[in-house]
mmCIF file of C-alpha atoms in Angstrom:
data_model
loop_
_atom_site.group_PDB
_atom_site.id
_atom_site.type_symbol
_atom_site.label_atom_id
_atom_site.label_comp_id
_atom_site.label_asym_id
_atom_site.label_seq_id
_atom_site.Cartn_x
_atom_site.Cartn_y
_atom_site.Cartn_z
ATOM 1 C CA MET A 220 -51.057 24.259 -11.592
ATOM 2 C CA GLY A 221 -48.152 23.315 -10.796
ATOM 3 C CA ILE A 222 -46.075 25.313 -14.209
ATOM 4 C CA VAL A 223 -48.234 28.184 -12.869
ATOM 5 C CA GLN A 224 -46.784 28.101 -9.399
ATOM 6 C CA SER A 225 -42.941 27.667 -10.986
ATOM 7 C CA LEU A 226 -43.599 30.306 -13.229
ATOM 8 C CA VAL A 227 -44.627 32.759 -10.697
ATOM 9 C CA SER A 228 -42.303 32.165 -8.525
ATOM 10 C CA ARG A 229 -39.488 31.310 -10.781
ATOM 11 C CA GLN A 230 -40.250 35.388 -11.503
ATOM 12 C CA PHE A 231 -40.143 36.293 -7.715
ATOM 13 C CA ASN A 232 -36.424 34.881 -7.168
ATOM 14 C CA LYS A 233 -36.058 36.905 -9.828
ATOM 15 C CA PHE A 234 -37.085 40.410 -9.511
ATOM 16 C CA ASN A 235 -34.467 42.623 -8.598
ATOM 17 C CA VAL A 236 -31.828 40.348 -8.132
ATOM 18 C CA GLU A 237 -29.153 42.293 -9.498
ATOM 19 C CA ASN A 238 -29.691 45.173 -6.279
ATOM 20 C CA ARG A 239 -30.041 42.358 -4.067
ATOM 21 C CA ALA A 240 -26.487 41.338 -4.835
ATOM 22 C CA GLN A 241 -25.304 44.514 -4.737
ATOM 23 C CA LYS A 242 -26.223 45.811 -1.724
ATOM 24 C CA ILE A 243 -25.248 42.116 0.055
ATOM 25 C CA ILE A 244 -21.459 43.278 -1.440
ATOM 26 C CA SER A 245 -21.183 47.087 -1.312
ATOM 27 C CA GLN A 246 -21.250 46.330 3.165
ATOM 28 C CA ASP A 247 -18.443 47.147 5.124
ATOM 29 C CA LYS A 248 -18.732 44.444 7.446
ATOM 30 C CA PRO A 249 -19.391 41.029 6.580
ATOM 31 C CA LYS A 250 -21.311 39.216 9.033
ATOM 32 C CA PRO A 251 -19.494 36.561 11.502
ATOM 33 C CA ALA A 252 -20.505 32.903 11.362
ATOM 34 C CA PRO A 253 -21.781 32.134 14.603
ATOM 35 C CA LYS A 254 -19.989 31.090 17.229
ATOM 36 C CA PHE A 255 -21.235 27.528 18.921
ATOM 37 C CA ASP A 256 -21.559 27.440 22.379
ATOM 38 C CA SER A 257 -18.757 25.298 23.536
ATOM 39 C CA ASN A 258 -15.861 28.072 21.457
ATOM 40 C CA LEU A 259 -17.908 31.401 23.338
ATOM 41 C CA ARG A 260 -17.373 29.240 27.012
ATOM 42 C CA ASP A 261 -13.378 28.736 25.671
ATOM 43 C CA LEU A 262 -13.299 32.338 24.869
ATOM 44 C CA GLU A 263 -14.759 34.141 28.388
ATOM 45 C CA ARG A 264 -12.538 31.419 30.636
ATOM 46 C CA VAL A 265 -9.080 32.379 28.681
ATOM 47 C CA LEU A 266 -10.720 36.693 28.632
ATOM 48 C CA GLN A 267 -10.389 35.864 32.490
ATOM 49 C CA GLU A 268 -7.534 34.003 33.306
ATOM 50 C CA TYR A 269 -5.461 36.219 30.783
ATOM 51 C CA PRO A 270 -7.643 39.724 30.543
ATOM 52 C CA GLU A 271 -4.375 41.853 29.343
ATOM 53 C CA LEU A 272 -4.373 39.408 26.412
ATOM 54 C CA ILE A 273 -6.559 41.566 24.041
ATOM 55 C CA ASN A 274 -4.990 45.232 23.999
ATOM 56 C CA LYS A 275 -1.683 42.606 23.415
ATOM 57 C CA GLN A 276 -2.735 40.817 20.276
ATOM 58 C CA ASN A 277 -4.119 44.208 18.932
ATOM 59 C CA LYS A 278 -1.095 46.519 20.294
ATOM 60 C CA LYS A 279 1.243 46.440 17.311
ATOM 61 C CA ASP A 280 5.056 45.127 18.428
ATOM 62 C CA GLU A 281 7.424 46.794 16.358
ATOM 63 C CA LEU A 282 10.136 45.317 17.285
ATOM 64 C CA LEU A 283 8.766 42.642 15.139
ATOM 65 C CA ASP A 284 7.733 44.937 13.560
ATOM 66 C CA ASP A 285 11.552 46.968 12.749
ATOM 67 C CA TYR A 286 12.715 42.719 11.308
ATOM 68 C CA LEU A 287 10.359 42.404 9.276
ATOM 69 C CA LYS A 288 10.953 46.068 7.178
ATOM 70 C CA HIS A 289 14.846 44.456 7.440
ATOM 71 C CA VAL A 290 13.258 40.628 5.584
ATOM 72 C CA TYR A 291 14.605 40.400 1.777
ATOM 73 C CA VAL A 292 14.658 38.257 0.292
ATOM 74 C CA THR A 293 17.141 37.930 -2.712
ATOM 75 C CA SER A 294 16.994 34.739 -5.568
ATOM 76 C CA THR A 295 20.410 34.028 -7.370
ATOM 77 C CA ARG A 296 18.028 31.266 -9.909
ATOM 78 C CA SER A 297 17.646 33.356 -12.898
ATOM 79 C CA VAL A 298 14.502 33.322 -14.403
ATOM 80 C CA CYS A 299 12.923 30.544 -17.156
ATOM 81 C CA LYS A 300 10.036 31.034 -19.255
ATOM 82 C CA LEU A 301 7.709 28.768 -18.487
ATOM 83 C CA SER A 302 7.015 28.548 -22.304
ATOM 84 C CA THR A 303 10.292 27.942 -23.685
ATOM 85 C CA PHE A 304 11.154 25.106 -20.283
ATOM 86 C CA GLU A 305 9.217 21.868 -20.797
ATOM 87 C CA PRO A 306 11.260 18.584 -20.420
ATOM 88 C CA THR A 307 11.557 16.428 -23.247
ATOM 89 C CA ARG A 308 9.911 13.355 -23.876
ATOM 90 C CA GLN A 309 11.880 10.612 -22.834
ATOM 91 C CA ARG A 310 12.638 12.790 -18.968
ATOM 92 C CA GLN A 311 9.049 12.417 -19.007
ATOM 93 C CA LEU A 312 8.727 8.665 -19.878
ATOM 94 C CA GLU A 313 11.578 7.867 -17.591
ATOM 95 C CA TYR A 314 9.093 8.518 -14.393
ATOM 96 C CA ALA A 315 5.446 7.819 -15.811
ATOM 97 C CA LEU A 316 6.321 4.158 -17.183
ATOM 98 C CA PRO A 317 8.450 1.040 -16.297
ATOM 99 C CA LEU A 318 11.733 0.445 -18.236
ATOM 100 C CA ASP A 319 11.663 -2.910 -18.834
ATOM 101 C CA ARG A 320 8.598 -4.272 -19.941
ATOM 102 C CA SER A 321 9.468 -7.592 -20.251
ATOM 103 C CA ALA A 322 7.492 -10.728 -18.194
ATOM 104 C CA VAL A 323 9.608 -11.234 -14.488
ATOM 105 C CA ASP A 324 10.679 -15.537 -14.712
ATOM 106 C CA ASP A 325 8.998 -17.121 -11.790
ATOM 107 C CA PHE A 326 11.232 -17.612 -9.112
ATOM 108 C CA GLU A 327 12.568 -21.966 -9.187
ATOM 109 C CA PHE A 328 10.549 -22.298 -5.628
ATOM 110 C CA GLY A 329 7.569 -19.963 -5.777
ATOM 111 C CA HIS A 330 8.850 -17.009 -4.525
ATOM 112 C CA LEU A 331 11.850 -15.224 -3.785
ATOM 113 C CA GLU A 332 14.890 -16.783 -1.576
ATOM 114 C CA PRO A 333 17.380 -14.468 1.011
ATOM 115 C CA GLN A 334 20.636 -14.065 0.419
ATOM 116 C CA LYS A 335 21.585 -14.627 3.283
ATOM 117 C CA VAL A 336 19.943 -16.915 6.385
ATOM 118 C CA SER A 337 20.447 -16.823 10.021
ATOM 119 C CA LYS A 338 22.033 -19.347 11.835
ATOM 120 C CA GLY A 339 18.833 -22.223 13.032
ATOM 121 C CA ARG A 340 17.432 -22.159 10.220
ATOM 122 C CA CYS A 341 17.574 -23.339 6.489
ATOM 123 C CA THR A 342 16.374 -22.396 2.780
ATOM 124 C CA LEU A 343 13.712 -23.865 0.542
ATOM 125 C CA ARG A 344 16.362 -25.219 -1.614
ATOM 126 C CA GLN A 345 19.062 -26.137 1.499
ATOM 127 C CA ALA A 346 15.721 -28.577 2.758
ATOM 128 C CA MET A 347 15.356 -30.294 -0.579
ATOM 129 C CA GLU A 348 18.874 -31.032 -1.143
ATOM 130 C CA PHE A 349 20.049 -32.313 2.824
ATOM 131 C CA ILE A 350 16.761 -34.592 2.145
ATOM 132 C CA SER A 351 17.479 -35.893 -0.980
ATOM 133 C CA ASN A 352 21.068 -36.588 -0.007
ATOM 134 C CA HIS A 353 20.177 -37.901 3.186
ATOM 135 C CA GLN A 354 17.690 -40.414 0.810
ATOM 136 C CA THR A 355 19.910 -41.358 -1.683
ATOM 137 C CA ASP A 356 22.773 -41.600 1.008
ATOM 138 C CA PRO A 357 21.800 -42.076 4.474
ATOM 139 C CA SER A 358 24.432 -43.486 6.360
ATOM 140 C CA GLN A 359 27.635 -40.599 5.169
ATOM 141 C CA TRP A 360 24.608 -38.176 5.487
ATOM 142 C CA ASN A 361 22.750 -38.779 8.623
ATOM 143 C CA ALA A 362 21.190 -36.196 10.851
ATOM 144 C CA ALA A 363 24.749 -35.239 12.883
ATOM 145 C CA ALA A 364 26.281 -34.537 9.889
ATOM 146 C CA ILE A 365 23.345 -32.163 8.242
ATOM 147 C CA SER A 366 22.929 -29.985 11.746
ATOM 148 C CA LYS A 367 26.616 -29.240 11.773
ATOM 149 C CA ARG A 368 26.887 -27.957 7.481
ATOM 150 C CA TYR A 369 24.045 -26.305 8.402
ATOM 151 C CA ASP A 370 23.941 -25.130 12.369
ATOM 152 C CA LEU A 371 20.694 -26.165 13.093
ATOM 153 C CA LYS A 372 19.740 -28.828 15.796
ATOM 154 C CA GLU A 373 19.226 -32.439 15.447
ATOM 155 C CA ASN A 374 16.216 -32.654 16.739
ATOM 156 C CA LEU A 375 14.974 -30.282 14.015
ATOM 157 C CA VAL A 376 16.936 -32.329 11.096
ATOM 158 C CA ASN A 377 15.747 -35.416 12.272
ATOM 159 C CA ASP A 378 11.550 -34.152 12.480
ATOM 160 C CA ILE A 379 12.458 -33.369 9.158
ATOM 161 C CA LEU A 380 13.870 -36.218 7.819
ATOM 162 C CA LYS A 381 11.288 -37.860 8.745
ATOM 163 C CA HIS A 382 7.904 -35.925 7.832
ATOM 164 C CA PHE A 383 9.184 -34.509 4.267
ATOM 165 C CA LYS A 384 10.579 -36.661 1.288
ATOM 166 C CA PRO A 385 11.175 -36.326 -1.774
ATOM 167 C CA PHE A 386 9.046 -37.194 -4.348
ATOM 168 C CA GLU A 387 9.058 -40.719 -5.552
ATOM 169 C CA LEU A 388 6.769 -42.397 -8.337
ATOM 170 C CA HIS A 389 5.006 -45.102 -7.255
ATOM 171 C CA LEU A 390 3.845 -46.897 -10.428
ATOM 172 C CA PRO A 391 1.048 -50.443 -8.820
ATOM 173 C CA GLU A 392 1.952 -53.306 -10.796
ATOM 174 C CA ASN A 393 -0.637 -54.752 -13.942
ATOM 175 C CA LYS A 394 -2.701 -57.582 -12.528
ATOM 176 C CA GLN A 395 -4.931 -57.151 -16.169
ATOM 177 C CA LYS A 396 -0.699 -58.241 -18.126
ATOM 178 C CA GLY A 397 -3.048 -60.958 -19.749
ATOM 179 C CA LYS A 398 -6.198 -60.202 -20.725
ATOM 180 C CA ALA A 399 -7.118 -58.329 -24.379
ATOM 181 C CA PHE A 400 -10.028 -57.255 -22.119
ATOM 182 C CA PRO A 401 -10.231 -56.526 -18.328
ATOM 183 C CA ASN A 402 -13.324 -57.912 -16.624
ATOM 184 C CA THR A 403 -15.086 -59.098 -19.292
ATOM 185 C CA SER A 404 -16.240 -62.125 -17.265
ATOM 186 C CA ASN A 405 -18.198 -60.379 -14.898
ATOM 187 C CA GLN A 406 -19.657 -58.158 -17.775
ATOM 188 C CA ASN A 407 -21.064 -61.464 -19.327
ATOM 189 C CA LYS A 408 -22.202 -62.668 -15.405
ATOM 190 C CA LEU A 409 -24.355 -59.935 -15.531
ATOM 191 C CA LEU A 410 -25.653 -59.643 -18.403
ATOM 192 C CA ASN A 411 -27.282 -64.252 -17.785
#
């Protein structure tokens, strides 16, 4: 039954479609969209405050019209045909793809170091350098000498030297030197 209804409704909708469309197209003035209440209230308020506004909008401004009649646009550029103007493939690729396709090298400390360091600050490279210098020769590279060279506060340098150390390798002593099979005596006791 649903198929029959859809066939009938489709035929009814298609009936006289061209005449209905022509009737709507041939209307002189299209119907404007309905305005919101807030827009209508604003329009009424403006018309009460400025009643001459509609007359001013409907009147032709002669001075402006005269100015527009004397405006001419001239072009000095030659007309190029679209069929002959085609950018080269190299120029298209220049903008589309990066020119250097090599892999970006990693930075030494994992980030880009600044070129200029402000006073009272140091880079990671400088910090590693003065920490390792202090570890090799603490008498020459004490906190006062480091703070003077790198323009840092002495208490800050003391804190850095106290809490940060370069990589140190600690190997535990080998307690099981002479035994071929360590802990075999304990395993034998457990088995018995």
